[in-house]
Coordinates of C-alpha atoms in Angstrom, one line a residue:
Chain A
X8 CA 0.1 -0.2 -0.1
X9 CA 1.4 4.1 -0.8
X10 CA 1.6 5.5 2.1
X11 CA 1.6 10.1 2.4
X12 CA 5.0 11.3 2.1
X13 CA 6.9 14.3 3.4
X14 CA 6.7 15.3 -0.5
X15 CA 3.0 15.0 -0.2
X16 CA 2.8 17.0 2.5
X17 CA 4.3 20.1 1.4
X18 CA 2.0 20.5 -1.7
X19 CA -0.8 20.0 0.5
X20 CA 1.1 22.9 2.4
X21 CA 1.3 25.2 -0.5
X22 CA -2.4 24.4 -1.8
X23 CA -3.8 25.2 1.8
X24 CA -2.1 27.5 2.2
X25 CA -4.6 30.8 1.4
X26 CA -7.6 28.8 2.7
X27 CA -6.5 28.1 6.0
X28 CA -5.4 29.3 9.9
X29 CA -1.2 29.0 10.2
X30 CA -1.8 28.7 14.3
X31 CA 0.3 29.3 16.8
X32 CA 1.5 27.0 18.9
X33 CA 0.2 28.8 23.0
X34 CA 2.5 27.7 25.9
X35 CA 0.4 26.6 28.4
X36 CA 1.2 28.3 32.0
X37 CA -1.3 25.0 33.6
X38 CA 0.9 22.4 33.1
X39 CA 1.7 21.2 36.3
X40 CA 5.1 19.0 35.2
X41 CA 8.0 21.0 34.8
X42 CA 9.6 18.0 33.1
X43 CA 7.1 18.3 30.3
X44 CA 5.7 21.8 29.5
X45 CA 2.9 21.9 27.4
X46 CA 1.8 23.6 23.9
X47 CA -1.1 24.1 21.9
X48 CA -1.6 23.7 18.8
X49 CA -5.6 25.7 18.6
X50 CA -7.0 24.3 15.6
X51 CA -9.8 24.6 16.9
X52 CA -9.5 28.2 15.7
X53 CA -10.0 27.0 11.3
X54 CA -12.7 29.5 10.2
X55 CA -15.0 26.3 10.7
X56 CA -13.7 25.2 13.7
X57 CA -11.8 22.1 13.6
X58 CA -8.7 21.4 11.6
X59 CA -10.5 19.0 8.8
X60 CA -11.0 21.6 6.6
X61 CA -7.1 21.0 5.6
X62 CA -8.0 17.5 4.5
X63 CA -10.9 18.3 2.6
X64 CA -9.6 22.1 1.4
X65 CA -6.9 19.8 0.1
X66 CA -8.5 17.9 -1.6
X67 CA -10.7 20.0 -3.4
X68 CA -7.6 21.8 -4.5
X69 CA -6.0 18.9 -6.4
X70 CA -9.4 18.2 -8.4
X71 CA -9.3 19.1 -12.2
X72 CA -11.4 21.3 -14.3
X73 CA -13.8 18.5 -15.6
X74 CA -14.6 17.5 -12.3
X75 CA -14.8 21.1 -10.9
X76 CA -17.8 22.1 -13.3
X77 CA -19.5 18.2 -11.5
X78 CA -18.6 18.7 -8.0
X79 CA -18.6 17.6 -4.8
X80 CA -20.3 15.4 -2.5
X81 CA -19.7 14.5 1.2
X82 CA -21.6 12.2 3.9
X83 CA -21.4 13.9 7.3
X84 CA -22.8 15.6 10.5
X85 CA -20.3 16.5 11.8
X86 CA -16.4 19.1 11.1
X87 CA -15.9 17.5 7.8
X88 CA -19.0 18.7 6.6
X89 CA -19.0 22.1 7.2
X90 CA -15.2 22.2 6.1
X91 CA -16.0 20.6 2.1
X92 CA -18.9 23.0 2.3
X93 CA -16.2 25.9 3.1
X94 CA -13.8 24.2 1.1
X95 CA -16.4 24.7 -2.1
X96 CA -17.5 28.3 -1.4
X97 CA -13.8 29.4 -1.5
X98 CA -13.0 27.2 -5.0
X99 CA -15.8 27.9 -5.9
X100 CA -17.1 24.9 -6.3
X101 CA -20.7 23.4 -5.5
X102 CA -20.8 21.2 -2.4
X103 CA -23.8 18.7 -1.9
X104 CA -24.0 17.5 2.3
X105 CA -26.0 14.9 2.4
X106 CA -27.0 14.4 6.7
X107 CA -29.7 13.2 8.6
X108 CA -32.9 14.6 10.0
X109 CA -32.3 14.3 13.1
X110 CA -29.3 16.3 12.7
X111 CA -29.2 19.9 15.1
X112 CA -31.0 22.2 13.1
X113 CA -28.1 24.3 13.5
X114 CA -25.0 22.5 11.9
X115 CA -27.8 22.1 9.1
X116 CA -28.1 26.2 9.3
X117 CA -23.5 25.8 9.3
X118 CA -23.7 24.3 6.7
X119 CA -26.1 26.1 3.9
X120 CA -24.6 29.4 5.3
X121 CA -20.9 27.9 4.0
X122 CA -23.5 27.8 0.5
X123 CA -23.7 24.1 0.4
X124 CA -26.5 22.2 -1.1
X125 CA -27.8 20.3 2.2
X126 CA -29.7 17.0 1.3
X127 CA -31.9 15.5 4.5
X128 CA -32.5 11.7 4.5
X129 CA -34.5 9.9 6.9
X130 CA -31.5 7.6 8.7
X131 CA -27.7 7.6 9.7
X132 CA -27.5 4.9 7.7
X133 CA -29.0 6.2 4.3
X134 CA -26.2 8.6 4.8
X135 CA -23.6 6.9 2.4
X136 CA -26.6 5.1 -0.2
X137 CA -28.2 9.5 -0.5
X138 CA -23.9 10.0 -1.8
X139 CA -24.0 7.8 -3.8
X140 CA -26.5 8.5 -5.1
X141 CA -25.6 11.7 -6.2
X142 CA -22.4 10.6 -8.0
X143 CA -23.4 8.6 -9.9
X144 CA -26.8 11.5 -11.5
X145 CA -23.8 14.1 -11.6
X146 CA -20.6 12.8 -11.3
X147 CA -20.0 14.4 -8.6
X148 CA -16.6 13.4 -6.4
X149 CA -17.4 12.5 -3.3
X150 CA -14.9 13.6 -0.7
X151 CA -14.2 10.9 2.1
X152 CA -14.0 12.3 5.6
X153 CA -10.9 10.4 6.6
X154 CA -10.2 7.4 3.8
X155 CA -8.1 9.2 1.3
X156 CA -4.6 10.6 0.6
X157 CA -4.5 13.8 0.0
X158 CA -7.1 14.3 2.9
X159 CA -5.0 12.5 5.2
X160 CA -1.9 14.4 3.3
X161 CA -3.8 18.2 3.9
X162 CA -4.4 17.1 7.7
X163 CA -0.6 15.9 8.2
X164 CA 0.4 20.0 7.6
X165 CA -0.4 20.7 11.5
X166 CA 3.1 18.0 12.0
X167 CA 4.6 20.3 8.9
X168 CA 3.5 22.7 11.4
X169 CA 5.1 21.9 14.8
X170 CA 8.4 21.3 13.8
X171 CA 9.0 24.7 12.1
X172 CA 8.0 25.6 14.8
X173 CA 9.2 23.5 17.8
X174 CA 12.1 21.5 16.3
X175 CA 12.4 20.8 19.9
X176 CA 9.3 18.9 20.7
X177 CA 9.8 15.7 22.4
X178 CA 5.9 14.3 22.3
X179 CA 3.2 15.2 19.8
X180 CA -0.2 14.0 21.4
X181 CA -3.3 13.3 18.7
X182 CA -6.7 12.5 18.5
X183 CA -7.8 9.0 17.3
X184 CA -11.2 8.6 15.3
X185 CA -11.5 7.0 11.9
X186 CA -7.0 8.2 11.9
X187 CA -6.8 11.0 9.3
X188 CA -5.1 13.5 11.1
X189 CA -2.9 11.2 13.5
X190 CA -1.8 9.5 10.3
X191 CA -1.3 12.8 8.7
X192 CA 0.7 14.0 11.7
X193 CA 2.7 11.1 12.6
X194 CA 3.7 11.1 8.9
X195 CA 5.0 14.5 8.7
X196 CA 7.0 14.2 12.2
X197 CA 9.0 11.4 11.7
X198 CA 10.0 13.1 8.0
X199 CA 10.9 15.7 9.8
X200 CA 12.0 14.9 13.1
X201 CA 12.3 10.8 14.1
X202 CA 13.5 11.3 17.6
X203 CA 9.6 12.6 18.6
X204 CA 6.8 10.6 19.4
X205 CA 3.9 11.2 18.0
X206 CA 0.9 9.6 20.6
X207 CA -2.6 8.3 19.7
X208 CA -5.5 8.8 22.1
X209 CA -8.5 7.8 22.1
X210 CA -11.3 7.8 25.1
X211 CA -11.6 4.6 26.6
X212 CA -14.7 4.4 25.4
X213 CA -13.5 3.7 22.2
X214 CA -10.7 2.2 22.0
X215 CA -10.7 0.3 19.2
X216 CA -7.2 1.7 17.2
X217 CA -5.5 1.1 20.5
X218 CA -6.6 -2.7 20.3
X219 CA -5.7 -2.5 16.9
X220 CA -2.3 -1.3 16.9
X221 CA -1.8 -3.8 20.2
X222 CA -2.7 -6.4 17.9
X223 CA -1.1 -6.5 14.9
X224 CA -5.0 -5.4 13.0
X225 CA -7.9 -3.8 12.7
X226 CA -10.3 -3.5 15.9
X227 CA -13.3 -3.8 15.5
X228 CA -16.0 -2.0 18.0
X229 CA -19.7 -2.7 17.7
X230 CA -20.7 1.0 16.3
X231 CA -23.0 0.9 20.0
X232 CA -19.6 0.6 22.1
X233 CA -17.6 3.6 20.5
X234 CA -21.2 5.7 20.8
X235 CA -21.0 5.8 24.8
X236 CA -18.3 8.7 24.7
X237 CA -19.1 12.3 25.0
X238 CA -16.4 12.9 22.2
X239 CA -18.7 12.5 19.2
X240 CA -15.8 13.1 16.8
X241 CA -13.8 10.2 17.9
X242 CA -16.7 7.7 17.1
X243 CA -15.0 6.4 13.9
X244 CA -12.2 3.5 13.3
X245 CA -9.1 3.2 11.3
X246 CA -9.8 2.0 7.4
X247 CA -7.0 0.3 5.6
X248 CA -5.4 3.2 4.8
X249 CA -5.0 5.0 8.6
X250 CA -4.4 2.4 10.2
X251 CA -1.2 1.1 7.7
X252 CA 0.1 4.9 8.7
X253 CA -0.1 4.6 12.3
X254 CA 1.0 1.5 12.6
X255 CA 4.2 3.1 10.4
X256 CA 4.8 6.3 12.5
X257 CA 2.4 6.2 15.2
X258 CA 4.0 5.8 18.8
X259 CA 1.7 4.4 21.5
X260 CA -2.1 5.1 22.2
X261 CA -2.9 6.1 26.0
X262 CA -6.7 6.3 26.8
X263 CA -8.8 8.5 28.4
X264 CA -11.3 8.5 31.0
X265 CA -15.1 10.1 29.8
X266 CA -15.1 12.5 33.2
X267 CA -11.0 13.7 32.4
X268 CA -12.0 14.5 28.8
X269 CA -14.9 16.9 30.4
X270 CA -12.7 18.4 33.1
X271 CA -9.9 18.7 30.4
X272 CA -12.6 21.4 28.7
X273 CA -13.5 22.8 31.6
X274 CA -9.4 23.9 32.2
X275 CA -9.4 24.7 28.8
X276 CA -12.0 27.9 28.9
X277 CA -10.6 28.8 32.2
X278 CA -6.7 28.6 31.8
X279 CA -6.0 29.3 27.7
X280 CA -9.2 30.8 27.0
X281 CA -9.8 28.0 24.4
X282 CA -13.9 26.1 23.5
X283 CA -12.7 23.3 22.9
X284 CA -15.2 20.4 21.6
X285 CA -14.9 17.3 24.1
X286 CA -12.9 14.9 21.1
X287 CA -10.3 18.9 21.3
X288 CA -10.1 18.2 24.6
X289 CA -9.2 14.5 24.5
X290 CA -4.5 15.0 24.2
X291 CA -5.1 17.2 27.3
X292 CA -7.0 15.4 29.0
X293 CA -3.4 12.9 28.2
X294 CA -1.1 15.6 29.6
X295 CA -3.2 16.5 32.9
X296 CA -4.8 13.2 33.7
X297 CA -1.9 10.3 32.3
X298 CA 1.5 12.5 32.8
X299 CA 3.0 8.6 33.8
X300 CA 2.0 7.0 31.2
X301 CA 3.4 9.3 28.3
X302 CA 6.9 9.8 27.1
X303 CA 8.2 12.7 29.6
X304 CA 9.5 16.5 27.1
X305 CA 8.4 19.1 25.6
X306 CA 5.2 18.1 24.3
X307 CA 2.3 19.5 21.9
X308 CA -1.9 18.3 22.1
X309 CA -3.5 18.9 19.4
X310 CA -6.8 20.3 20.3
X311 CA -8.3 19.3 17.1
X312 CA -12.0 21.4 16.7
X313 CA -13.9 23.3 19.5
X314 CA -17.5 22.9 17.3
X315 CA -18.7 21.6 20.4
X316 CA -23.2 22.0 22.0
X317 CA -24.2 25.8 24.5
X318 CA -25.6 23.8 26.1
X319 CA -22.1 21.5 27.0
X320 CA -20.2 23.4 27.0
X321 CA -22.4 25.6 29.5
X322 CA -23.0 22.1 31.5
X323 CA -19.0 21.8 31.6
X324 CA -18.2 25.3 33.2
X325 CA -20.9 25.5 35.0
X326 CA -19.7 26.5 38.5
X327 CA -20.6 24.5 41.2
X328 CA -20.8 25.4 44.8
Chain B
X2 CA 5.2 65.9 23.8
X3 CA 7.4 63.2 22.2
X4 CA 5.2 60.5 21.1
X5 CA 5.9 56.7 20.2
X6 CA 7.3 56.0 16.7
X7 CA 7.7 53.6 13.4
X8 CA 11.2 53.4 14.9
X9 CA 10.4 52.7 17.9
X10 CA 7.7 50.1 17.7
X11 CA 9.5 48.4 15.4
X12 CA 12.8 47.6 17.9
X13 CA 9.9 46.4 20.1
X14 CA 8.4 44.1 18.0
X15 CA 12.2 42.9 17.8
X16 CA 12.6 42.8 22.2
X17 CA 9.1 40.9 22.8
X18 CA 9.3 38.4 19.9
X19 CA 10.6 35.5 22.2
X20 CA 8.0 36.1 24.6
X21 CA 5.1 36.8 23.1
X22 CA 2.5 34.4 20.9
X23 CA 2.3 36.1 17.4
X24 CA -1.6 35.7 17.0
X25 CA -3.1 35.1 13.4
X26 CA -6.3 37.1 11.9
X27 CA -8.6 34.2 12.5
X28 CA -12.1 34.8 9.5
X29 CA -15.1 35.2 11.1
X30 CA -17.6 33.3 9.9
X31 CA -20.3 34.7 12.0
X32 CA -20.1 38.2 11.1
X33 CA -22.9 39.7 9.1
X34 CA -22.3 42.8 7.3
X35 CA -20.9 41.0 4.5
X36 CA -19.3 44.8 2.7
X37 CA -17.9 44.4 6.5
X38 CA -15.5 40.7 6.4
X39 CA -14.6 40.7 10.3
X40 CA -11.3 38.7 11.2
X41 CA -9.9 38.7 14.9
X42 CA -6.9 39.2 16.6
X43 CA -7.0 37.0 19.7
X44 CA -4.6 38.5 22.4
X45 CA -6.7 36.3 24.7
X46 CA -4.4 33.6 24.1
X47 CA -1.1 35.0 25.3
X48 CA 0.3 32.7 27.9
X49 CA -1.1 35.1 31.1
X50 CA -4.6 35.3 28.8
X51 CA -3.8 39.5 27.8
X52 CA -1.8 41.7 25.3
X53 CA -0.6 43.4 28.9
X54 CA 2.2 41.2 27.8
X55 CA 3.8 42.6 25.2
X56 CA 3.5 46.1 26.5
X57 CA 5.4 44.7 30.2
X58 CA 7.9 43.0 28.1
X59 CA 9.6 45.1 26.6
X60 CA 9.4 47.6 29.4
X61 CA 11.3 44.9 31.1
X62 CA 13.5 44.0 27.9
X63 CA 15.2 47.4 27.6
X64 CA 16.3 47.7 31.6
X65 CA 19.8 48.2 32.4
X66 CA 21.4 45.4 34.4
X67 CA 21.8 47.7 37.2
X68 CA 17.9 48.4 36.9
X69 CA 17.5 44.3 36.6
X70 CA 19.5 43.2 39.7
X71 CA 16.8 46.0 41.7
X72 CA 14.1 44.7 40.3
X73 CA 10.8 46.0 39.3
X74 CA 7.4 46.8 41.2
X75 CA 4.1 47.3 39.7
X76 CA 1.0 47.9 41.0
X77 CA -2.5 46.2 39.5
X78 CA -5.0 43.6 40.5
X79 CA -5.7 43.1 36.4
X80 CA -3.8 42.0 33.3
X81 CA -1.1 43.9 34.2
X82 CA 0.4 42.5 37.6
X83 CA 0.6 39.1 35.4
X84 CA 2.0 40.1 32.6
X85 CA 4.6 41.9 34.8
X86 CA 5.0 38.7 37.1
X87 CA 5.7 36.3 33.5
X88 CA 8.2 39.1 31.8
X89 CA 10.0 39.1 34.7
X90 CA 10.3 35.6 35.0
X91 CA 11.3 35.2 32.0
X92 CA 14.2 38.0 32.4
X93 CA 15.5 36.6 35.7
X94 CA 14.0 40.0 37.2
X95 CA 12.8 39.7 40.8
X96 CA 9.0 40.9 40.6
X97 CA 6.5 42.9 43.3
X98 CA 3.3 43.3 42.7
X99 CA 1.2 45.4 45.0
X100 CA -2.3 44.1 45.7
X101 CA -5.3 45.0 47.4
X102 CA -5.3 42.1 50.0
X103 CA -9.4 41.9 48.3
X104 CA -8.3 40.5 45.3
X105 CA -9.9 37.0 44.0
X106 CA -7.7 34.7 45.9
X107 CA -7.2 32.9 42.5
X108 CA -5.5 36.5 40.6
X109 CA -2.9 36.2 43.7
X110 CA -2.2 32.3 43.0
X111 CA -1.8 33.4 39.6
X112 CA 0.9 36.1 39.9
X113 CA 3.0 34.0 42.4
X114 CA 2.5 31.2 40.5
X115 CA 4.6 33.2 37.4
X116 CA 7.2 34.0 41.0
X117 CA 6.4 37.0 41.6
X118 CA 6.5 38.3 45.5
X119 CA 3.0 40.0 45.6
X120 CA 2.6 42.2 48.9
X121 CA -0.8 42.8 50.0
X122 CA -2.3 46.2 51.3
X123 CA -6.1 46.9 52.7
X124 CA -6.9 49.2 50.4
X125 CA -6.0 50.2 46.4
X126 CA -6.3 53.4 47.9
X127 CA -2.8 52.1 49.3
X128 CA -1.5 50.2 46.2
X129 CA 0.4 53.2 44.7
X130 CA 1.6 54.7 47.8
X131 CA 3.1 50.9 48.7
X132 CA 5.0 50.6 45.3
X133 CA 6.4 53.8 46.0
X134 CA 7.7 52.1 49.3
X135 CA 9.3 49.4 47.1
X136 CA 10.8 52.1 44.6
X137 CA 12.4 53.9 47.8
X138 CA 13.4 51.0 49.5
X139 CA 15.2 49.1 47.2
X140 CA 15.7 51.3 44.0
X141 CA 13.2 48.7 42.0
X142 CA 11.9 50.9 39.0
X143 CA 7.7 50.9 38.9
X144 CA 6.5 49.4 35.6
X145 CA 2.5 51.4 35.1
X146 CA 0.1 49.5 33.2
X147 CA -0.2 52.3 30.5
X148 CA 1.2 55.7 31.7
X149 CA 5.6 54.6 29.4
X150 CA 6.0 55.0 26.2
X151 CA 7.9 51.7 26.6
X152 CA 4.9 50.2 26.9
X153 CA 2.9 51.9 24.6
X154 CA 5.6 51.0 21.9
X155 CA 5.1 47.1 23.3
X156 CA 1.3 46.9 22.7
X157 CA 1.2 49.2 19.5
X158 CA 3.2 45.6 17.9
X159 CA -0.1 44.1 17.8
X160 CA -0.8 46.7 14.9
X161 CA 2.1 46.2 12.7
X162 CA 0.9 42.3 13.0
X163 CA -2.5 43.1 11.7
X164 CA -1.3 45.1 8.4
X165 CA 1.8 42.7 7.7
X166 CA -1.0 39.9 8.1
X167 CA -3.4 42.2 6.4
X168 CA -2.1 44.9 4.4
X169 CA -5.7 46.1 2.8
X170 CA -7.3 46.0 6.2
X171 CA -10.1 49.1 6.4
X172 CA -11.3 49.6 9.7
X173 CA -9.6 47.9 13.3
X174 CA -11.0 48.3 16.8
X175 CA -10.0 48.7 19.5
X176 CA -11.3 48.3 23.4
X177 CA -9.4 52.0 25.2
X178 CA -9.2 52.5 29.3
X179 CA -5.8 54.2 30.3
X180 CA -5.2 54.2 26.0
X181 CA -2.0 52.6 26.5
X182 CA -3.3 49.6 23.8
X183 CA -5.0 52.4 21.0
X184 CA -1.9 54.4 21.7
X185 CA 0.0 52.2 20.8
X186 CA -1.9 50.7 17.3
X187 CA -3.5 53.9 16.0
X188 CA 0.3 55.0 16.3
X189 CA 2.0 51.5 14.3
X190 CA -1.3 51.9 11.9
X191 CA -1.5 55.6 11.4
X192 CA 3.0 54.9 10.4
X193 CA 2.3 51.9 8.0
X194 CA -1.5 52.1 6.6
X195 CA -2.5 56.4 7.3
X196 CA -5.6 55.6 4.8
X197 CA -7.0 52.5 7.4
X198 CA -9.3 53.4 10.6
X199 CA -8.5 52.8 14.0
X200 CA -11.9 53.3 16.2
X201 CA -11.2 53.3 19.7
X202 CA -14.6 51.0 21.7
X203 CA -16.3 51.9 25.2
X204 CA -18.8 50.6 27.4
X205 CA -21.1 53.3 27.5
X206 CA -20.9 53.1 31.3
X207 CA -16.9 54.5 31.2
X208 CA -17.6 56.3 28.2
X209 CA -14.1 59.3 29.5
X210 CA -12.7 59.1 26.5
X211 CA -14.7 59.2 24.5
X212 CA -15.9 62.6 25.9
X213 CA -12.9 63.4 26.0
X214 CA -11.3 63.8 22.9
X215 CA -14.6 65.6 21.4
X216 CA -13.9 68.2 23.5
X217 CA -9.8 68.2 22.7
X218 CA -9.3 68.4 26.6
X219 CA -9.6 64.6 28.6
X220 CA -12.3 64.3 30.6
X221 CA -12.6 63.0 34.5
X222 CA -15.5 60.7 35.1
X223 CA -15.5 59.7 38.8
X224 CA -14.6 56.0 39.4
X225 CA -18.0 55.0 40.5
X226 CA -19.4 55.8 37.2
X227 CA -16.0 53.9 36.0
X228 CA -16.8 50.5 38.2
X229 CA -21.0 50.4 37.0
X230 CA -19.0 48.4 34.4
X231 CA -19.1 44.6 33.5
X232 CA -15.5 45.2 31.6
X233 CA -14.2 45.6 34.1
X234 CA -10.1 46.0 32.7
X235 CA -11.3 49.4 30.8
X236 CA -12.2 51.1 33.8
X237 CA -8.9 53.3 33.4
X238 CA -8.6 56.8 31.7
X239 CA -6.2 58.3 29.2
X240 CA -2.5 59.6 30.7
X241 CA -1.8 63.3 29.3
X242 CA 0.7 60.8 26.9
X243 CA -1.9 58.5 25.6
X244 CA -4.4 61.5 25.3
X245 CA -2.0 62.8 22.9
X246 CA -1.5 59.8 20.8
X247 CA -5.2 58.8 20.5
X248 CA -5.7 62.8 19.4
X249 CA -3.1 62.0 16.7
X250 CA -3.9 59.2 15.9
X251 CA -7.3 57.5 17.0
X252 CA -10.4 57.8 14.3
X253 CA -13.1 57.8 16.0
X254 CA -14.9 56.5 19.3
X255 CA -17.8 54.7 19.3
X256 CA -19.7 52.8 23.1
X257 CA -21.1 50.0 23.6
X258 CA -24.2 48.5 26.3
X259 CA -23.3 46.5 28.7
X260 CA -25.5 43.7 27.0
X261 CA -24.0 44.2 24.1
X262 CA -20.6 43.3 26.0
X263 CA -22.2 40.2 27.3
X264 CA -23.6 38.7 23.5
X265 CA -20.4 39.2 22.1
X266 CA -18.9 36.8 25.0
X267 CA -21.1 34.3 24.1
X268 CA -20.9 34.7 20.1
X269 CA -17.1 34.9 20.7
X270 CA -17.1 31.2 22.8
X271 CA -19.8 29.5 20.6
X272 CA -19.0 30.5 16.7
X273 CA -15.4 31.9 17.1
X274 CA -14.7 29.1 20.6
X275 CA -12.3 32.1 22.3
X276 CA -13.0 32.6 25.4
X277 CA -13.2 36.3 26.4
X278 CA -13.5 38.9 29.4
X279 CA -15.8 41.5 29.5
X280 CA -13.3 43.8 27.8
X281 CA -11.8 41.9 25.1
X282 CA -14.9 41.5 23.6
X283 CA -16.0 45.0 24.2
X284 CA -15.0 45.1 19.4
X285 CA -16.6 42.6 18.9
X286 CA -20.2 43.6 20.6
X287 CA -19.1 47.1 18.1
X288 CA -19.1 45.5 15.8
X289 CA -21.8 43.2 15.9
X290 CA -24.5 45.8 17.3
X291 CA -22.8 48.8 16.0
X292 CA -21.9 47.8 12.2
X293 CA -23.7 51.4 11.1
X294 CA -22.0 53.9 12.8
X295 CA -18.6 52.2 11.5
X296 CA -16.7 52.7 8.4
X297 CA -17.5 49.1 6.2
X298 CA -15.0 47.2 4.6
X299 CA -12.1 45.0 5.9
X300 CA -12.6 45.0 9.8
X301 CA -10.3 43.4 12.5
X302 CA -11.4 43.6 15.8
X303 CA -8.7 43.2 19.0
X304 CA -10.4 40.3 21.7
X305 CA -7.8 42.3 24.2
X306 CA -7.4 40.0 27.0
X307 CA -9.7 36.1 27.9
X308 CA -9.5 36.7 31.7
X309 CA -12.3 36.0 32.5
X310 CA -14.6 35.2 36.5
X311 CA -15.4 31.5 35.3
X312 CA -18.6 32.2 37.6
X313 CA -19.9 35.0 34.9
X314 CA -18.3 33.2 31.9
X315 CA -20.8 30.2 33.1
X316 CA -23.1 32.5 33.2
X317 CA -22.9 34.0 30.3
X318 CA -22.8 30.8 28.7
X319 CA -25.7 29.5 30.5
X320 CA -28.7 28.1 27.8
X321 CA -32.2 29.9 29.0
X322 CA -35.3 28.2 28.4

């Protein structure tokens, strides 16, 4: 299987530069462990509130004129939907986004506000077939959320930026779900700074990737198990392609508990002035509560996204007497 | 009176580069007015949670070896205290910070955690005399929060960065209190992009600078009037030095209401994933609710700080109904 290369990552970086925010590394005063000073890579500050814009924009920017005329399609109720909608609008490409009717109105509105055509289907199970109907009817190009080399290369630009900003980084903490983000970042860091350890972080309740990597073959956890975690962005599983990248370049995976994720969200809001969604707070939860399981040294935690339901955010931040 | 020059600003930028975060401009999808697209300059992401680090670090970095041995002193219960404490630790200088006993414990703790000596006094009125005692006893150098050319030059580096990142910016919105931030930014923009309009923003309840600038002479509002605003960082008044800068380079001042400040805080958290303190949300409140009073065009709002009491943040974000 061909893996994404450093050249792919560098080409992606050039392609996406006009569309994404060059996020800085933020030093954290709140980290308690002096032997492991912590920086944050705040991808929640991307225009759509998550790193997904990088991969989606890279995939769209590579389309030829013919494909651009036919348009793109994605099925997602999460950050990938908004990423494709936003990137398509920037590139002047028609985007169809297939979403279940039960998707919160605010997410449907946000996706429409970026100019995308939202196609509602009755259930999540119908999303994929509805998307393929649009592919068949219009010749539209399907943009997958993680299972594609262009998407992996786009997410990996985060790794290039981390090494550029801190050539002495020792540890990078990345959430793992479908594995596109972790694959891209681990590939970048392995190429540019092989002594740096990239550690994946999963919720205990959706730790299929850890199980799979330890066994050397993908583990399949039923969706109803994975759906238990509050980290709604971390309920997917690696594909063959992302699993191969993770095996090649990821150092290890640690897991965090649900209450640790909530506490990390509160710490990020109060001490780093960042709103993170549960999935985006998972690496910081590892830094705060699992330091003994991590290699020591200069540590960067990727805050992958900040699209959190306002009621959940208010609940996490509620000051209890 | 000598005003700060572009050369001062550029020297400050070189001096503070190792200590401050180079904040990006963040495009805002939530801005409703297509003729005035909005970007944020998130200074709440500085290590101490506010822009004040820029001015404090510039002032400290200019001290000679003799002054460094004697140490520095500041009186503040707000962001300036933490800025001086943090910058002094970075430079290996002893810092004494004078605070009233009634200062919230968390702010005293934060200041101590940066390695500063906190000197508690009974009332806010005693802060200044206590600080001058330390100056007399130790020969320590007083670092004022805004009334100093080095502090103004440090804050003005924000203006250099805005023009560097968007040479076509039309409008910059800046909070006004003691006027150090607005003076520095207005000076930078007037030198580099004279067609760009820098607009100050004040709470209606502490609008002394607007009154003063319209009259051409500083207005003095009693502290008990200024203390009414929720924007606790905007209760100071310009000094002679900052007033002169504002007269020279600020285009206008608009004011915002208290409920507009709270709403801007909620919008920033939910739609820009940024925690802003009330003072830091004031320019965004102007963009959201006073667009008709602002010049049209590409607009940057400075989010000056994010050190908000957790209970107030929770209250502003509470989902009602």
